[in-house]
């Protein structure tokens, strides 16, 4: 396969190389002449720059004492500036070599040309997973014989038993019976429709839900973090009962959905539909739900 467009390689002629060499040596000659003529002034400026560069540590070296101890108006030795710069030049050369090595290493390993190179055994599933999937997220690879993940049983909606959903103690008694994934989903859909004032809460709930989902994907019997329930149910309680800075009509709409729907799954679906109408539904927020309750996740993302 050939590229559709390839920029021709430019060659450098011998005359250009000689010309560049002449320019370089001429520049050095002019700078040397300036140093020979104005070294009493340039030496002071050179010493100041070195002191700033080394945070005044250079004054404790031999050349530092030479430049800082020279009486005003006295010329400096012609070779002093060259010899005193050898150490700095070596450090600069080593840093340049290190940066070049790191750039070459990144180019040879992470550049797209290296990533798309055909492996010796071809692009197998394991090869693709090792090269392109982010290591921080556990991704469940589909298989032809994989059994569909059953959705958790839908529990009853007890919000209908509460007369006023602004009553914090009453709402707290209902939250204890809600599964953690439904608590997170309820918060996300309520916050999408009627955003709460604390905008950091959404990221906190998302992080807790993704962490719990990853643990359950790896091991369904794994013990969830102790901070999961307080985090999810605490923010869910705020999203239902806190009316500070929120539109009363929208919050009333949320309460009506929670009180009238027969189960929490249908309440989540109705809240997501209303949030989508307002243009506030963010579908990536519910990606973690695919391997926990795929039916509920499909109901949200099917709009």
Coordinates of C-alpha atoms in Angstrom, one line a residue:
X1 CA 0.0 0.0 0.0
X2 CA 1.4 3.4 -1.0
X3 CA 0.6 6.7 0.5
X4 CA -1.7 9.0 -1.4
X5 CA 0.7 11.9 -0.9
X6 CA 4.3 11.8 0.1
X7 CA 6.4 14.9 0.5
X8 CA 9.6 14.6 -1.5
X9 CA 12.8 14.4 0.6
X10 CA 14.9 17.5 0.3
X11 CA 18.6 16.9 -0.2
X12 CA 21.3 19.3 1.1
X13 CA 24.0 20.1 -1.3
X14 CA 27.7 20.3 -0.4
X15 CA 27.8 24.0 -1.2
X16 CA 25.1 24.7 1.3
X17 CA 27.0 22.7 4.0
X18 CA 30.2 24.7 3.3
X19 CA 28.2 27.9 3.3
X20 CA 26.7 27.1 6.7
X21 CA 30.1 26.2 8.0
X22 CA 31.6 29.5 6.9
X23 CA 28.7 31.4 8.5
X24 CA 29.2 29.5 11.8
X25 CA 32.9 30.1 12.0
X26 CA 32.4 33.7 11.1
X27 CA 29.9 34.1 13.9
X28 CA 32.3 32.5 16.3
X29 CA 35.1 34.8 15.1
X30 CA 33.0 37.9 15.6
X31 CA 31.9 36.8 19.1
X32 CA 35.5 36.1 20.0
X33 CA 36.5 39.5 18.8
X34 CA 33.8 41.1 20.9
X35 CA 34.9 39.2 23.9
X36 CA 38.5 40.2 23.4
X37 CA 37.5 43.9 23.1
X38 CA 34.8 44.2 25.7
X39 CA 35.6 41.4 28.2
X40 CA 35.6 43.8 31.2
X41 CA 31.9 44.6 30.5
X42 CA 30.8 41.2 29.0
X43 CA 32.5 39.3 31.8
X44 CA 30.3 41.0 34.4
X45 CA 27.2 40.2 32.4
X46 CA 28.4 36.6 31.9
X47 CA 29.0 36.2 35.6
X48 CA 25.6 37.6 36.5
X49 CA 23.9 35.1 34.1
X50 CA 25.8 32.2 35.5
X51 CA 24.9 33.2 39.1
X52 CA 21.2 33.5 38.2
X53 CA 21.4 30.2 36.3
X54 CA 22.9 28.3 39.2
X55 CA 21.1 30.2 42.0
X56 CA 24.4 31.7 43.1
X57 CA 26.1 28.3 43.6
X58 CA 28.6 29.1 40.8
X59 CA 30.4 31.6 42.9
X60 CA 31.8 28.8 45.1
X61 CA 33.6 27.2 42.1
X62 CA 37.1 28.2 40.9
X63 CA 35.8 30.0 37.8
X64 CA 33.0 31.6 39.8
X65 CA 35.5 33.1 42.2
X66 CA 37.6 34.2 39.2
X67 CA 34.8 36.1 37.5
X68 CA 33.3 37.6 40.6
X69 CA 36.6 38.5 42.2
X70 CA 38.0 40.4 39.1
X71 CA 38.5 44.1 39.9
X72 CA 36.2 46.4 37.9
X73 CA 37.7 47.5 34.5
X74 CA 40.2 44.6 34.3
X75 CA 40.0 42.4 31.2
X76 CA 39.3 38.7 31.6
X77 CA 41.5 36.0 30.1
X78 CA 40.5 35.2 26.5
X79 CA 40.0 31.5 27.2
X80 CA 38.2 32.0 30.5
X81 CA 34.7 32.2 29.1
X82 CA 35.3 29.1 27.0
X83 CA 36.9 27.0 29.7
X84 CA 34.3 28.0 32.3
X85 CA 31.5 27.0 29.9
X86 CA 32.7 23.5 29.4
X87 CA 30.7 22.1 32.4
X88 CA 27.6 23.9 31.4
X89 CA 28.0 22.7 27.8
X90 CA 28.3 19.1 29.0
X91 CA 25.2 19.3 31.1
X92 CA 23.3 20.9 28.3
X93 CA 24.5 18.2 25.9
X94 CA 23.4 15.4 28.3
X95 CA 20.0 17.0 28.8
X96 CA 19.6 17.4 25.0
X97 CA 20.6 13.7 24.6
X98 CA 18.1 12.7 27.3
X99 CA 15.2 14.6 25.7
X100 CA 16.1 13.2 22.3
X101 CA 16.1 9.7 23.7
X102 CA 12.7 10.2 25.4
X103 CA 11.3 11.7 22.2
X104 CA 12.6 8.8 20.1
X105 CA 11.3 6.2 22.6
X106 CA 7.8 7.8 22.6
X107 CA 7.9 8.0 18.8
X108 CA 8.9 4.4 18.4
X109 CA 6.4 3.0 20.9
X110 CA 3.4 5.4 21.1
X111 CA 3.2 6.9 17.6
X112 CA 0.4 5.8 15.4
X113 CA 2.8 4.2 12.9
X114 CA 4.1 1.9 15.7
X115 CA 0.6 1.1 17.0
X116 CA -0.8 0.1 13.7
X117 CA 2.1 -2.1 12.7
X118 CA 0.8 -5.6 12.1
X119 CA 2.0 -8.0 14.9
X120 CA 3.7 -11.2 14.1
X121 CA 0.6 -13.2 14.9
X122 CA -1.9 -10.8 13.5
X123 CA -4.5 -8.6 15.2
X124 CA -5.9 -11.1 17.7
X125 CA -8.4 -10.2 20.4
X126 CA -5.7 -10.3 23.1
X127 CA -3.3 -8.1 20.9
X128 CA -6.0 -5.5 20.4
X129 CA -6.9 -5.4 24.1
X130 CA -3.3 -5.1 25.1
X131 CA -2.5 -2.2 22.7
X132 CA -5.6 -0.1 22.6
X133 CA -7.8 -0.7 25.7
X134 CA -7.1 1.7 28.7
X135 CA -5.6 -0.2 31.5
X136 CA -7.5 1.7 34.2
X137 CA -10.9 0.4 33.0
X138 CA -12.0 -3.2 33.0
X139 CA -13.8 -3.9 29.7
X140 CA -15.9 -7.0 29.3
X141 CA -15.2 -8.5 25.8
X142 CA -18.3 -10.0 24.1
X143 CA -18.2 -13.6 23.1
X144 CA -20.5 -15.7 20.9
X145 CA -21.5 -18.0 23.7
X146 CA -21.7 -15.4 26.4
X147 CA -24.8 -15.6 28.6
X148 CA -26.8 -12.4 28.8
X149 CA -26.5 -10.7 32.2
X150 CA -29.8 -10.9 34.0
X151 CA -31.2 -7.7 35.3
X152 CA -31.7 -7.4 39.0
X153 CA -35.3 -7.7 40.2
X154 CA -37.3 -4.5 40.2
X155 CA -38.2 -3.5 43.7
X156 CA -41.3 -1.6 44.7
X157 CA -41.4 2.1 44.7
X158 CA -42.0 3.3 48.2
X159 CA -41.9 7.0 47.4
X160 CA -45.6 6.8 46.9
X161 CA -46.0 6.2 50.6
X162 CA -44.6 9.6 51.5
X163 CA -46.9 12.6 51.4
X164 CA -44.2 15.3 51.1
X165 CA -40.9 14.4 49.5
X166 CA -39.3 17.5 51.1
X167 CA -39.6 15.7 54.4
X168 CA -36.0 14.6 55.0
X169 CA -36.6 12.0 57.8
X170 CA -39.4 10.3 55.9
X171 CA -37.4 10.1 52.7
X172 CA -34.4 8.6 54.6
X173 CA -36.5 5.6 55.7
X174 CA -37.3 4.8 52.0
X175 CA -33.7 5.1 50.7
X176 CA -32.5 2.1 52.8
X177 CA -34.4 -0.3 50.5
X178 CA -33.1 1.0 47.2
X179 CA -30.3 -1.0 45.5
X180 CA -27.0 1.0 45.1
X181 CA -27.1 1.0 41.3
X182 CA -30.7 2.4 41.3
X183 CA -29.7 5.0 43.9
X184 CA -26.9 6.2 41.6
X185 CA -29.1 6.2 38.5
X186 CA -31.9 8.0 40.3
X187 CA -29.5 10.7 41.4
X188 CA -28.0 11.2 37.9
X189 CA -31.5 11.4 36.3
X190 CA -32.9 13.7 39.0
X191 CA -29.8 16.0 38.8
X192 CA -30.0 16.0 35.0
X193 CA -33.6 17.3 35.2
X194 CA -33.4 19.5 38.3
X195 CA -29.7 20.2 38.9
X196 CA -28.6 20.6 42.5
X197 CA -26.4 23.5 43.5
X198 CA -23.4 21.4 44.4
X199 CA -22.0 20.6 40.9
X200 CA -19.2 18.4 42.3
X201 CA -21.8 15.9 43.6
X202 CA -22.3 14.5 40.1
X203 CA -18.6 13.6 39.6
X204 CA -18.5 12.1 43.1
X205 CA -21.5 9.8 42.4
X206 CA -20.2 8.8 39.0
X207 CA -16.8 7.9 40.5
X208 CA -18.4 5.8 43.3
X209 CA -20.7 4.0 40.8
X210 CA -18.0 3.2 38.3
X211 CA -15.8 1.9 41.1
X212 CA -18.6 -0.4 42.4
X213 CA -19.4 -1.5 38.9
X214 CA -15.8 -2.5 38.2
X215 CA -15.6 -4.5 41.4
X216 CA -18.8 -6.4 40.5
X217 CA -17.7 -7.1 37.0
X218 CA -14.5 -8.6 38.2
X219 CA -16.1 -10.5 41.1
X220 CA -19.9 -10.4 41.6
X221 CA -19.4 -11.5 45.2
X222 CA -16.8 -8.7 45.9
X223 CA -17.5 -6.6 48.9
X224 CA -18.3 -3.0 47.9
X225 CA -16.5 0.0 49.5
X226 CA -17.8 1.0 52.9
X227 CA -18.2 4.6 51.6
X228 CA -20.4 3.6 48.7
X229 CA -23.8 3.7 50.4
X230 CA -23.3 6.9 52.4
X231 CA -22.0 8.6 49.2
X232 CA -24.8 7.5 47.0
X233 CA -27.7 7.7 49.4
X234 CA -26.5 11.0 50.9
X235 CA -26.4 12.7 47.5
X236 CA -29.7 11.1 46.4
X237 CA -31.4 12.5 49.6
X238 CA -30.1 15.9 48.7
X239 CA -31.3 15.6 45.1
X240 CA -34.9 14.8 46.3
X241 CA -35.3 17.1 49.3
X242 CA -33.1 20.1 48.7
X243 CA -35.0 23.0 47.0
X244 CA -32.2 25.6 47.4
X245 CA -31.5 27.3 44.1
X246 CA -33.8 24.9 42.1
X247 CA -37.0 25.7 40.1
X248 CA -40.0 24.8 42.2
X249 CA -42.0 23.6 39.2
X250 CA -39.2 21.2 38.0
X251 CA -38.7 19.8 41.5
X252 CA -42.4 19.2 41.8
X253 CA -42.3 17.3 38.5
X254 CA -39.6 15.1 39.9
X255 CA -41.6 14.4 43.0
X256 CA -44.7 13.6 40.9
X257 CA -42.7 11.0 38.9
X258 CA -41.3 9.4 42.0
X259 CA -44.7 9.2 43.7
X260 CA -46.8 8.0 40.8
X261 CA -44.6 5.4 39.0
X262 CA -45.1 1.8 40.0
X263 CA -41.4 1.0 40.3
X264 CA -38.1 2.8 40.4
X265 CA -37.0 1.6 37.0
X266 CA -40.0 3.2 35.3
X267 CA -39.3 6.3 37.4
X268 CA -35.8 6.5 36.2
X269 CA -37.0 6.0 32.6
X270 CA -39.5 8.9 33.0
X271 CA -37.0 11.2 34.5
X272 CA -34.4 10.4 31.8
X273 CA -37.1 11.2 29.1
X274 CA -37.9 14.5 30.7
X275 CA -34.2 15.4 31.1
X276 CA -33.6 14.6 27.4
X277 CA -36.4 17.0 26.4
X278 CA -34.5 19.7 28.3
X279 CA -31.3 18.7 26.6
X280 CA -29.6 17.7 29.9
X281 CA -29.2 14.0 29.6
X282 CA -25.6 12.8 29.3
X283 CA -25.5 9.3 28.0
X284 CA -21.9 8.4 28.9
X285 CA -22.9 8.9 32.6
X286 CA -24.7 5.5 32.3
X287 CA -22.1 3.4 30.6
X288 CA -21.1 1.7 33.8
X289 CA -24.8 0.4 34.1
X290 CA -24.4 -1.9 31.1
X291 CA -23.0 -4.8 33.1
X292 CA -25.0 -4.2 36.2
X293 CA -28.6 -3.7 34.9
X294 CA -28.5 -3.8 31.1
X295 CA -32.3 -3.5 30.8
X296 CA -32.3 -0.2 32.7
X297 CA -29.3 1.1 30.9
X298 CA -31.1 0.4 27.5
X299 CA -34.2 2.1 28.7
X300 CA -32.2 5.3 29.4
X301 CA -30.0 5.3 26.3
X302 CA -32.8 4.2 23.8
X303 CA -34.2 7.7 23.5

